[in-house]
Amino acid sequence: MSIVRLEHVFKEYTLGEQQVCALNDISLSIEDGSFMAIAGPSGSGKSTLLNLIGCIDTPSLGKIFIDHQDISGRTPDELSDLRARAIGFIFQTFNLFPVLSAAENVEYPLLQFKELSVTERRSRVSKYLAIVGLSRFARHRPNQLSGGQRQRVAIARALATQPKIVLADEPTANLDHKTGEGILQLMKDINGSFRTTFIFSTHDRRVMEMANRLVRIEDGQIVRHEAEEQETSLS
Ligand code: ADP
Ligand code: ADP
């Protein structure tokens, strides 16, 4: 079952007089439960691809299906609702609110789910802080945490809404190698226990090797698509 499908997707940006073709005819099907890396040089279109899958931006041409729903023609409100319920985001610069504690950062995206009571919200926060190993740091602010711990808070925040898909744009780029590996291993463990689909972009070869699916893009086109043999034979 594919959780994400792109059909002949193009994305052009207008820069003054110039047209930049950031994605040039991308077709891609991502199986539910994948742990997928998007690799490619800087400027190849990785962030653009993640933004389209994350419904942050819309394609110039082509169709995108998220969880079997065609997202073309959706209103901005419908897209933001889909995004809030189906997708979690992790960024290379962590993007935490500096004045909020770790627990408050994790709680923040849950505030828009009116159906959750305060108690349910708090228990989600504790649960996901525990999953990322930060229960003891709930009251710390981001500047009282290391880079790796900040990224763990961001992972807890992304998971707290229980999304089907987590998108991570270069999640280890600002971490030293060992810390980055720990973050990837944590993502992989979560992928294993909850079957949450992870799609992450990276430059780091060792990070790519942890993926069970690898898409390499250059100049907005897929130049290589690999899946682990085991997975291919299952599908
Ligand atoms: P990557 O994430 O692989 O570094 P991007 O998706 O950020 O690549 O960029 C792909 C191409 O699209 C680049 O040529 C970049 O300059 C261009 N681009 C990205 N975002 C914009 C934008 N908002 N406006 C104009 N051009 C953009
Ligand atoms: P419970 O919360 O029922 O006690 P566990 O904590 O043992 O169960 O783990 C299963 C739980 O994982 C589900 O109940 C649900 O709260 C949580 N879960 C489901 N889907 C996801 C997801 N995509 N990401 C993170 N957690 C999820």
PDB file of C-alpha atoms and ligand atoms in Angstrom:
ATOM      1  CA  MET A   1       0.000   0.000   0.000  1.00  0.00           C
ATOM      2  CA  SER A   2       1.493   3.306  -0.935  1.00  0.00           C
ATOM      3  CA  ILE A   3       1.122   6.084   1.601  1.00  0.00           C
ATOM      4  CA  VAL A   4       2.530   8.693  -0.799  1.00  0.00           C
ATOM      5  CA  ARG A   5       2.295   8.723  -4.581  1.00  0.00           C
ATOM      6  CA  LEU A   6       3.524  11.332  -7.024  1.00  0.00           C
ATOM      7  CA  GLU A   7       2.529  11.230 -10.679  1.00  0.00           C
ATOM      8  CA  HIS A   8       4.503  13.320 -13.143  1.00  0.00           C
ATOM      9  CA  VAL A   9       5.120  16.104 -10.701  1.00  0.00           C
ATOM     10  CA  PHE A  10       6.784  19.318 -11.849  1.00  0.00           C
ATOM     11  CA  LYS A  11       7.643  22.313  -9.702  1.00  0.00           C
ATOM     12  CA  GLU A  12       8.766  25.607 -11.141  1.00  0.00           C
ATOM     13  CA  TYR A  13       9.696  28.714  -9.225  1.00  0.00           C
ATOM     14  CA  THR A  14       9.704  32.164 -10.712  1.00  0.00           C
ATOM     15  CA  LEU A  15      12.742  34.186  -9.723  1.00  0.00           C
ATOM     16  CA  GLY A  16      12.348  37.628 -11.235  1.00  0.00           C
ATOM     17  CA  GLU A  17      12.358  37.025 -14.981  1.00  0.00           C
ATOM     18  CA  GLN A  18      13.728  33.518 -14.614  1.00  0.00           C
ATOM     19  CA  GLN A  19      11.913  30.197 -14.291  1.00  0.00           C
ATOM     20  CA  VAL A  20      13.673  27.638 -12.119  1.00  0.00           C
ATOM     21  CA  CYS A  21      12.608  24.047 -12.662  1.00  0.00           C
ATOM     22  CA  ALA A  22      13.145  22.536  -9.200  1.00  0.00           C
ATOM     23  CA  LEU A  23      11.369  19.222  -9.924  1.00  0.00           C
ATOM     24  CA  ASN A  24      11.181  17.853 -13.427  1.00  0.00           C
ATOM     25  CA  ASP A  25       8.718  14.993 -13.915  1.00  0.00           C
ATOM     26  CA  ILE A  26       8.937  13.078 -10.645  1.00  0.00           C
ATOM     27  CA  SER A  27       6.897   9.906 -10.318  1.00  0.00           C
ATOM     28  CA  LEU A  28       7.307   8.013  -7.094  1.00  0.00           C
ATOM     29  CA  SER A  29       5.403   5.607  -4.931  1.00  0.00           C
ATOM     30  CA  ILE A  30       6.307   5.269  -1.254  1.00  0.00           C
ATOM     31  CA  GLU A  31       5.113   2.220   0.633  1.00  0.00           C
ATOM     32  CA  ASP A  32       3.523   2.566   4.030  1.00  0.00           C
ATOM     33  CA  GLY A  33       6.140   1.890   6.720  1.00  0.00           C
ATOM     34  CA  SER A  34       9.131   2.902   4.576  1.00  0.00           C
ATOM     35  CA  PHE A  35      12.289   4.379   6.016  1.00  0.00           C
ATOM     36  CA  MET A  36      13.271   6.327   2.965  1.00  0.00           C
ATOM     37  CA  ALA A  37      16.225   8.569   2.215  1.00  0.00           C
ATOM     38  CA  ILE A  38      16.234  11.252  -0.432  1.00  0.00           C
ATOM     39  CA  ALA A  39      19.811  11.925  -1.463  1.00  0.00           C
ATOM     40  CA  GLY A  40      21.272  14.408  -3.892  1.00  0.00           C
ATOM     41  CA  PRO A  41      23.543  17.428  -4.113  1.00  0.00           C
ATOM     42  CA  SER A  42      22.591  20.819  -2.773  1.00  0.00           C
ATOM     43  CA  GLY A  43      20.016  22.471  -5.033  1.00  0.00           C
ATOM     44  CA  SER A  44      18.846  19.162  -6.548  1.00  0.00           C
ATOM     45  CA  GLY A  45      15.273  19.564  -5.286  1.00  0.00           C
ATOM     46  CA  LYS A  46      15.197  17.569  -2.029  1.00  0.00           C
ATOM     47  CA  SER A  47      13.531  20.260   0.084  1.00  0.00           C
ATOM     48  CA  THR A  48      11.098  21.070  -2.693  1.00  0.00           C
ATOM     49  CA  LEU A  49      10.096  17.408  -2.837  1.00  0.00           C
ATOM     50  CA  LEU A  50       9.610  17.237   0.941  1.00  0.00           C
ATOM     51  CA  ASN A  51       7.588  20.469   0.898  1.00  0.00           C
ATOM     52  CA  LEU A  52       5.264  19.065  -1.741  1.00  0.00           C
ATOM     53  CA  ILE A  53       4.775  15.772   0.112  1.00  0.00           C
ATOM     54  CA  GLY A  54       4.193  17.793   3.282  1.00  0.00           C
ATOM     55  CA  CYS A  55       1.500  19.911   1.581  1.00  0.00           C
ATOM     56  CA  ILE A  56       3.493  23.036   2.435  1.00  0.00           C
ATOM     57  CA  ASP A  57       3.641  23.845  -1.250  1.00  0.00           C
ATOM     58  CA  THR A  58       1.717  22.666  -4.319  1.00  0.00           C
ATOM     59  CA  PRO A  59       3.070  21.276  -7.608  1.00  0.00           C
ATOM     60  CA  SER A  60       3.045  23.325 -10.817  1.00  0.00           C
ATOM     61  CA  LEU A  61       1.856  20.220 -12.633  1.00  0.00           C
ATOM     62  CA  GLY A  62       1.122  16.607 -11.745  1.00  0.00           C
ATOM     63  CA  LYS A  63      -0.745  14.789  -9.006  1.00  0.00           C
ATOM     64  CA  ILE A  64       0.103  13.954  -5.418  1.00  0.00           C
ATOM     65  CA  PHE A  65      -1.770  11.402  -3.334  1.00  0.00           C
ATOM     66  CA  ILE A  66      -1.318  11.327   0.430  1.00  0.00           C
ATOM     67  CA  ASP A  67      -2.842   8.294   2.081  1.00  0.00           C
ATOM     68  CA  HIS A  68      -4.811   7.679  -1.149  1.00  0.00           C
ATOM     69  CA  GLN A  69      -6.284  11.172  -1.191  1.00  0.00           C
ATOM     70  CA  ASP A  70      -5.660  13.299  -4.230  1.00  0.00           C
ATOM     71  CA  ILE A  71      -4.525  16.593  -2.766  1.00  0.00           C
ATOM     72  CA  SER A  72      -4.908  18.697  -5.888  1.00  0.00           C
ATOM     73  CA  GLY A  73      -7.742  21.161  -5.719  1.00  0.00           C
ATOM     74  CA  ARG A  74      -7.822  21.176  -1.916  1.00  0.00           C
ATOM     75  CA  THR A  75      -8.337  24.503  -0.216  1.00  0.00           C
ATOM     76  CA  PRO A  76      -5.539  25.851   2.000  1.00  0.00           C
ATOM     77  CA  ASP A  77      -7.671  25.017   5.053  1.00  0.00           C
ATOM     78  CA  GLU A  78      -8.188  21.435   3.941  1.00  0.00           C
ATOM     79  CA  LEU A  79      -4.479  21.077   3.272  1.00  0.00           C
ATOM     80  CA  SER A  80      -3.521  22.431   6.649  1.00  0.00           C
ATOM     81  CA  ASP A  81      -5.940  20.038   8.310  1.00  0.00           C
ATOM     82  CA  LEU A  82      -4.501  17.093   6.375  1.00  0.00           C
ATOM     83  CA  ARG A  83      -0.996  18.267   7.264  1.00  0.00           C
ATOM     84  CA  ALA A  84      -1.811  18.591  10.955  1.00  0.00           C
ATOM     85  CA  ARG A  85      -3.299  15.097  11.194  1.00  0.00           C
ATOM     86  CA  ALA A  86      -1.242  13.044   8.795  1.00  0.00           C
ATOM     87  CA  ILE A  87       2.235  14.563   8.761  1.00  0.00           C
ATOM     88  CA  GLY A  88       4.970  15.380  11.263  1.00  0.00           C
ATOM     89  CA  PHE A  89       7.980  17.555  10.434  1.00  0.00           C
ATOM     90  CA  ILE A  90      11.574  17.510  11.627  1.00  0.00           C
ATOM     91  CA  PHE A  91      14.023  20.203  10.527  1.00  0.00           C
ATOM     92  CA  GLN A  92      17.800  20.482  10.427  1.00  0.00           C
ATOM     93  CA  THR A  93      17.674  23.520  12.702  1.00  0.00           C
ATOM     94  CA  PHE A  94      15.175  21.822  15.063  1.00  0.00           C
ATOM     95  CA  ASN A  95      12.779  24.841  14.965  1.00  0.00           C
ATOM     96  CA  LEU A  96      11.781  24.689  18.617  1.00  0.00           C
ATOM     97  CA  PHE A  97      10.218  27.662  20.372  1.00  0.00           C
ATOM     98  CA  PRO A  98      13.042  29.029  22.549  1.00  0.00           C
ATOM     99  CA  VAL A  99      10.753  30.368  25.299  1.00  0.00           C
ATOM    100  CA  LEU A 100       8.833  27.116  25.715  1.00  0.00           C
ATOM    101  CA  SER A 101      10.009  24.108  27.705  1.00  0.00           C
ATOM    102  CA  ALA A 102      10.610  20.751  26.035  1.00  0.00           C
ATOM    103  CA  ALA A 103       7.182  19.565  27.224  1.00  0.00           C
ATOM    104  CA  GLU A 104       5.456  22.734  25.983  1.00  0.00           C
ATOM    105  CA  ASN A 105       7.127  22.397  22.600  1.00  0.00           C
ATOM    106  CA  VAL A 106       5.818  18.842  22.301  1.00  0.00           C
ATOM    107  CA  GLU A 107       2.365  19.917  23.469  1.00  0.00           C
ATOM    108  CA  TYR A 108       2.113  22.826  21.040  1.00  0.00           C
ATOM    109  CA  PRO A 109       0.841  21.001  17.912  1.00  0.00           C
ATOM    110  CA  LEU A 110      -1.678  19.126  20.048  1.00  0.00           C
ATOM    111  CA  LEU A 111      -3.426  22.352  21.034  1.00  0.00           C
ATOM    112  CA  GLN A 112      -5.199  22.436  17.693  1.00  0.00           C
ATOM    113  CA  PHE A 113      -6.819  19.052  18.368  1.00  0.00           C
ATOM    114  CA  LYS A 114      -9.858  20.248  20.262  1.00  0.00           C
ATOM    115  CA  GLU A 115     -11.018  16.681  20.867  1.00  0.00           C
ATOM    116  CA  LEU A 116      -8.099  16.043  23.244  1.00  0.00           C
ATOM    117  CA  SER A 117      -8.684  16.922  26.883  1.00  0.00           C
ATOM    118  CA  VAL A 118      -5.920  18.598  28.876  1.00  0.00           C
ATOM    119  CA  THR A 119      -5.221  15.287  30.611  1.00  0.00           C
ATOM    120  CA  GLU A 120      -4.978  13.404  27.325  1.00  0.00           C
ATOM    121  CA  ARG A 121      -2.688  16.065  25.941  1.00  0.00           C
ATOM    122  CA  ARG A 122      -0.395  15.932  28.945  1.00  0.00           C
ATOM    123  CA  SER A 123      -0.246  12.169  28.843  1.00  0.00           C
ATOM    124  CA  ARG A 124       0.705  12.243  25.144  1.00  0.00           C
ATOM    125  CA  VAL A 125       3.480  14.690  25.974  1.00  0.00           C
ATOM    126  CA  SER A 126       4.857  12.417  28.712  1.00  0.00           C
ATOM    127  CA  LYS A 127       4.560   9.378  26.507  1.00  0.00           C
ATOM    128  CA  TYR A 128       6.519  10.861  23.616  1.00  0.00           C
ATOM    129  CA  LEU A 129       9.124  12.539  25.792  1.00  0.00           C
ATOM    130  CA  ALA A 130       9.683   9.110  27.324  1.00  0.00           C
ATOM    131  CA  ILE A 131       9.956   7.475  23.886  1.00  0.00           C
ATOM    132  CA  VAL A 132      12.766   9.869  22.938  1.00  0.00           C
ATOM    133  CA  GLY A 133      14.431   9.405  26.330  1.00  0.00           C
ATOM    134  CA  LEU A 134      13.874  12.936  27.646  1.00  0.00           C
ATOM    135  CA  SER A 135      11.429  12.505  30.523  1.00  0.00           C
ATOM    136  CA  ARG A 136      13.911  14.095  32.910  1.00  0.00           C
ATOM    137  CA  PHE A 137      14.290  17.154  30.671  1.00  0.00           C
ATOM    138  CA  ALA A 138      10.612  18.052  30.307  1.00  0.00           C
ATOM    139  CA  ARG A 139      11.052  21.452  31.955  1.00  0.00           C
ATOM    140  CA  HIS A 140      14.254  22.399  30.179  1.00  0.00           C
ATOM    141  CA  ARG A 141      14.212  25.072  27.528  1.00  0.00           C
ATOM    142  CA  PRO A 142      15.941  24.414  24.200  1.00  0.00           C
ATOM    143  CA  ASN A 143      19.018  26.464  25.174  1.00  0.00           C
ATOM    144  CA  GLN A 144      19.481  24.194  28.180  1.00  0.00           C
ATOM    145  CA  LEU A 145      19.651  21.139  25.938  1.00  0.00           C
ATOM    146  CA  SER A 146      22.337  19.759  23.616  1.00  0.00           C
ATOM    147  CA  GLY A 147      21.797  19.638  19.849  1.00  0.00           C
ATOM    148  CA  GLY A 148      20.946  15.947  19.964  1.00  0.00           C
ATOM    149  CA  GLN A 149      18.491  16.509  22.808  1.00  0.00           C
ATOM    150  CA  ARG A 150      16.857  19.362  20.903  1.00  0.00           C
ATOM    151  CA  GLN A 151      16.392  17.115  17.905  1.00  0.00           C
ATOM    152  CA  ARG A 152      14.841  14.500  20.226  1.00  0.00           C
ATOM    153  CA  VAL A 153      12.340  17.099  21.428  1.00  0.00           C
ATOM    154  CA  ALA A 154      11.557  17.873  17.788  1.00  0.00           C
ATOM    155  CA  ILE A 155      11.025  14.160  17.116  1.00  0.00           C
ATOM    156  CA  ALA A 156       8.685  13.877  20.104  1.00  0.00           C
ATOM    157  CA  ARG A 157       6.796  16.924  18.824  1.00  0.00           C
ATOM    158  CA  ALA A 158       6.511  15.392  15.346  1.00  0.00           C
ATOM    159  CA  LEU A 159       5.208  12.109  16.766  1.00  0.00           C
ATOM    160  CA  ALA A 160       2.822  13.479  19.367  1.00  0.00           C
ATOM    161  CA  THR A 161       0.065  13.998  16.799  1.00  0.00           C
ATOM    162  CA  GLN A 162       0.530  10.328  15.781  1.00  0.00           C
ATOM    163  CA  PRO A 163       1.072  11.083  12.100  1.00  0.00           C
ATOM    164  CA  LYS A 164       1.320   8.433   9.406  1.00  0.00           C
ATOM    165  CA  ILE A 165       4.274  10.173   7.806  1.00  0.00           C
ATOM    166  CA  VAL A 166       7.239  12.013   9.291  1.00  0.00           C
ATOM    167  CA  LEU A 167       9.222  14.239   6.944  1.00  0.00           C
ATOM    168  CA  ALA A 168      12.732  15.204   7.984  1.00  0.00           C
ATOM    169  CA  ASP A 169      14.782  17.719   6.030  1.00  0.00           C
ATOM    170  CA  GLU A 170      18.461  16.937   6.724  1.00  0.00           C
ATOM    171  CA  PRO A 171      17.726  15.954  10.333  1.00  0.00           C
ATOM    172  CA  THR A 172      21.379  15.260  11.174  1.00  0.00           C
ATOM    173  CA  ALA A 173      23.020  18.147   9.311  1.00  0.00           C
ATOM    174  CA  ASN A 174      23.656  20.192  12.460  1.00  0.00           C
ATOM    175  CA  LEU A 175      24.756  17.308  14.664  1.00  0.00           C
ATOM    176  CA  ASP A 176      28.122  15.648  15.066  1.00  0.00           C
ATOM    177  CA  HIS A 177      28.370  12.247  13.502  1.00  0.00           C
ATOM    178  CA  LYS A 178      27.788  10.161  16.595  1.00  0.00           C
ATOM    179  CA  THR A 179      24.807  12.235  17.744  1.00  0.00           C
ATOM    180  CA  GLY A 180      23.378  12.165  14.229  1.00  0.00           C
ATOM    181  CA  GLU A 181      23.635   8.405  14.160  1.00  0.00           C
ATOM    182  CA  GLY A 182      21.765   8.239  17.488  1.00  0.00           C
ATOM    183  CA  ILE A 183      18.994  10.406  16.053  1.00  0.00           C
ATOM    184  CA  LEU A 184      18.706   8.214  12.960  1.00  0.00           C
ATOM    185  CA  GLN A 185      18.664   5.090  15.107  1.00  0.00           C
ATOM    186  CA  LEU A 186      15.855   6.580  17.194  1.00  0.00           C
ATOM    187  CA  MET A 187      13.879   7.386  14.033  1.00  0.00           C
ATOM    188  CA  LYS A 188      14.494   3.864  12.812  1.00  0.00           C
ATOM    189  CA  ASP A 189      13.326   2.336  16.107  1.00  0.00           C
ATOM    190  CA  ILE A 190      10.122   4.392  15.948  1.00  0.00           C
ATOM    191  CA  ASN A 191       9.649   3.321  12.338  1.00  0.00           C
ATOM    192  CA  GLY A 192      10.001  -0.275  13.529  1.00  0.00           C
ATOM    193  CA  SER A 193       7.611  -0.009  16.472  1.00  0.00           C
ATOM    194  CA  PHE A 194       4.847   2.212  15.069  1.00  0.00           C
ATOM    195  CA  ARG A 195       5.347   1.602  11.329  1.00  0.00           C
ATOM    196  CA  THR A 196       5.366   5.379  10.919  1.00  0.00           C
ATOM    197  CA  THR A 197       6.694   6.158   7.450  1.00  0.00           C
ATOM    198  CA  PHE A 198       9.867   8.283   7.575  1.00  0.00           C
ATOM    199  CA  ILE A 199      11.078  10.249   4.575  1.00  0.00           C
ATOM    200  CA  PHE A 200      14.284  12.166   5.135  1.00  0.00           C
ATOM    201  CA  SER A 201      16.730  14.054   2.989  1.00  0.00           C
ATOM    202  CA  THR A 202      20.440  13.761   3.607  1.00  0.00           C
ATOM    203  CA  HIS A 203      23.932  14.378   2.289  1.00  0.00           C
ATOM    204  CA  ASP A 204      25.468  11.863   4.627  1.00  0.00           C
ATOM    205  CA  ARG A 205      26.351   8.528   3.094  1.00  0.00           C
ATOM    206  CA  ARG A 206      26.227   6.716   6.433  1.00  0.00           C
ATOM    207  CA  VAL A 207      22.749   8.070   7.021  1.00  0.00           C
ATOM    208  CA  MET A 208      21.654   6.881   3.569  1.00  0.00           C
ATOM    209  CA  GLU A 209      22.842   3.399   4.424  1.00  0.00           C
ATOM    210  CA  MET A 210      20.320   3.138   7.267  1.00  0.00           C
ATOM    211  CA  ALA A 211      17.413   3.613   4.864  1.00  0.00           C
ATOM    212  CA  ASN A 212      15.478   0.706   3.384  1.00  0.00           C
ATOM    213  CA  ARG A 213      14.680   2.803   0.345  1.00  0.00           C
ATOM    214  CA  LEU A 214      16.871   5.348  -1.365  1.00  0.00           C
ATOM    215  CA  VAL A 215      15.905   7.866  -4.005  1.00  0.00           C
ATOM    216  CA  ARG A 216      18.681   9.936  -5.521  1.00  0.00           C
ATOM    217  CA  ILE A 217      17.742  13.134  -7.280  1.00  0.00           C
ATOM    218  CA  GLU A 218      19.835  15.405  -9.453  1.00  0.00           C
ATOM    219  CA  ASP A 219      18.605  18.546 -11.180  1.00  0.00           C
ATOM    220  CA  GLY A 220      15.040  17.793 -10.159  1.00  0.00           C
ATOM    221  CA  GLN A 221      14.963  14.281 -11.595  1.00  0.00           C
ATOM    222  CA  ILE A 222      15.168  10.838 -10.038  1.00  0.00           C
ATOM    223  CA  VAL A 223      18.419   9.280 -11.178  1.00  0.00           C
ATOM    224  CA  ARG A 224      18.297   6.228  -8.963  1.00  0.00           C
ATOM    225  CA  HIS A 225      15.724   4.382  -6.883  1.00  0.00           C
ATOM    226  CA  GLU A 226      16.732   1.469  -4.701  1.00  0.00           C
ATOM    227  CA  ALA A 227      14.770  -0.661  -2.305  1.00  0.00           C
ATOM    228  CA  GLU A 228      15.968  -3.448  -0.059  1.00  0.00           C
ATOM    229  CA  GLU A 229      15.510  -6.779  -1.815  1.00  0.00           C
ATOM    230  CA  GLN A 230      13.348  -8.139   0.935  1.00  0.00           C
ATOM    231  CA  GLU A 231      10.898  -5.290   0.520  1.00  0.00           C
ATOM    232  CA  THR A 232      10.812  -5.554  -3.250  1.00  0.00           C
ATOM    233  CA  SER A 233       9.973  -9.254  -3.115  1.00  0.00           C
ATOM    234  CA  LEU A 234       7.158  -8.554  -0.672  1.00  0.00           C
ATOM    235  CA  SER A 235       5.488  -5.944  -2.839  1.00  0.00           C
TER     236      SER A 235
HETATM  237  P1  ADP B   1      17.908  20.975  -2.093  1.00  0.00           P
HETATM  238  O1  ADP B   1      16.965  20.821  -0.949  1.00  0.00           O
HETATM  239  O2  ADP B   1      18.243  19.678  -2.763  1.00  0.00           O
HETATM  240  O3  ADP B   1      19.118  21.766  -1.757  1.00  0.00           O
HETATM  241  P2  ADP B   1      15.868  22.766  -3.157  1.00  0.00           P
HETATM  242  O4  ADP B   1      14.635  21.987  -3.294  1.00  0.00           O
HETATM  243  O5  ADP B   1      16.013  23.667  -1.991  1.00  0.00           O
HETATM  244  O6  ADP B   1      17.126  21.778  -3.249  1.00  0.00           O
HETATM  245  O7  ADP B   1      16.074  23.668  -4.466  1.00  0.00           O
HETATM  246  C1  ADP B   1      15.920  23.156  -5.790  1.00  0.00           C
HETATM  247  C2  ADP B   1      16.070  24.311  -6.780  1.00  0.00           C
HETATM  248  O8  ADP B   1      14.962  25.190  -6.662  1.00  0.00           O
HETATM  249  C3  ADP B   1      17.301  25.152  -6.568  1.00  0.00           C
HETATM  250  O9  ADP B   1      17.757  25.570  -7.835  1.00  0.00           O
HETATM  251  C4  ADP B   1      16.783  26.306  -5.757  1.00  0.00           C
HETATM  252  O10 ADP B   1      17.571  27.453  -5.982  1.00  0.00           O
HETATM  253  C5  ADP B   1      15.383  26.487  -6.314  1.00  0.00           C
HETATM  254  N1  ADP B   1      14.444  27.029  -5.312  1.00  0.00           N
HETATM  255  C6  ADP B   1      14.076  26.432  -4.172  1.00  0.00           C
HETATM  256  N2  ADP B   1      13.169  27.169  -3.506  1.00  0.00           N
HETATM  257  C7  ADP B   1      12.949  28.274  -4.267  1.00  0.00           C
HETATM  258  C8  ADP B   1      12.114  29.418  -4.137  1.00  0.00           C
HETATM  259  N3  ADP B   1      11.300  29.580  -3.098  1.00  0.00           N
HETATM  260  N4  ADP B   1      12.161  30.345  -5.115  1.00  0.00           N
HETATM  261  C9  ADP B   1      12.969  30.183  -6.174  1.00  0.00           C
HETATM  262  N5  ADP B   1      13.764  29.129  -6.369  1.00  0.00           N
HETATM  263  C10 ADP B   1      13.766  28.182  -5.434  1.00  0.00           C
HETATM  264  P1  ADP B   2      -1.018   2.420  24.245  1.00  0.00           P
HETATM  265  O1  ADP B   2      -0.835   3.888  24.008  1.00  0.00           O
HETATM  266  O2  ADP B   2      -2.334   1.912  23.678  1.00  0.00           O
HETATM  267  O3  ADP B   2      -0.751   1.983  25.642  1.00  0.00           O
HETATM  268  P2  ADP B   2       1.645   1.676  23.325  1.00  0.00           P
HETATM  269  O4  ADP B   2       2.153   2.917  23.958  1.00  0.00           O
HETATM  270  O5  ADP B   2       2.179   0.365  23.818  1.00  0.00           O
HETATM  271  O6  ADP B   2       0.041   1.618  23.336  1.00  0.00           O
HETATM  272  O7  ADP B   2       1.994   1.714  21.764  1.00  0.00           O
HETATM  273  C1  ADP B   2       1.003   1.724  20.756  1.00  0.00           C
HETATM  274  C2  ADP B   2       0.579   3.156  20.618  1.00  0.00           C
HETATM  275  O8  ADP B   2       1.348   3.803  19.647  1.00  0.00           O
HETATM  276  C3  ADP B   2      -0.800   3.399  20.131  1.00  0.00           C
HETATM  277  O9  ADP B   2      -1.753   3.238  21.141  1.00  0.00           O
HETATM  278  C4  ADP B   2      -0.743   4.828  19.759  1.00  0.00           C
HETATM  279  O10 ADP B   2      -0.955   5.693  20.856  1.00  0.00           O
HETATM  280  C5  ADP B   2       0.711   4.972  19.362  1.00  0.00           C
HETATM  281  N1  ADP B   2       0.813   5.249  17.942  1.00  0.00           N
HETATM  282  C6  ADP B   2       0.013   4.833  16.954  1.00  0.00           C
HETATM  283  N2  ADP B   2       0.403   5.285  15.792  1.00  0.00           N
HETATM  284  C7  ADP B   2       1.476   6.034  16.036  1.00  0.00           C
HETATM  285  C8  ADP B   2       2.337   6.796  15.221  1.00  0.00           C
HETATM  286  N3  ADP B   2       2.156   6.871  13.903  1.00  0.00           N
HETATM  287  N4  ADP B   2       3.363   7.422  15.779  1.00  0.00           N
HETATM  288  C9  ADP B   2       3.548   7.345  17.072  1.00  0.00           C
HETATM  289  N5  ADP B   2       2.767   6.661  17.896  1.00  0.00           N
HETATM  290  C10 ADP B   2       1.743   6.008  17.391  1.00  0.00           C
END
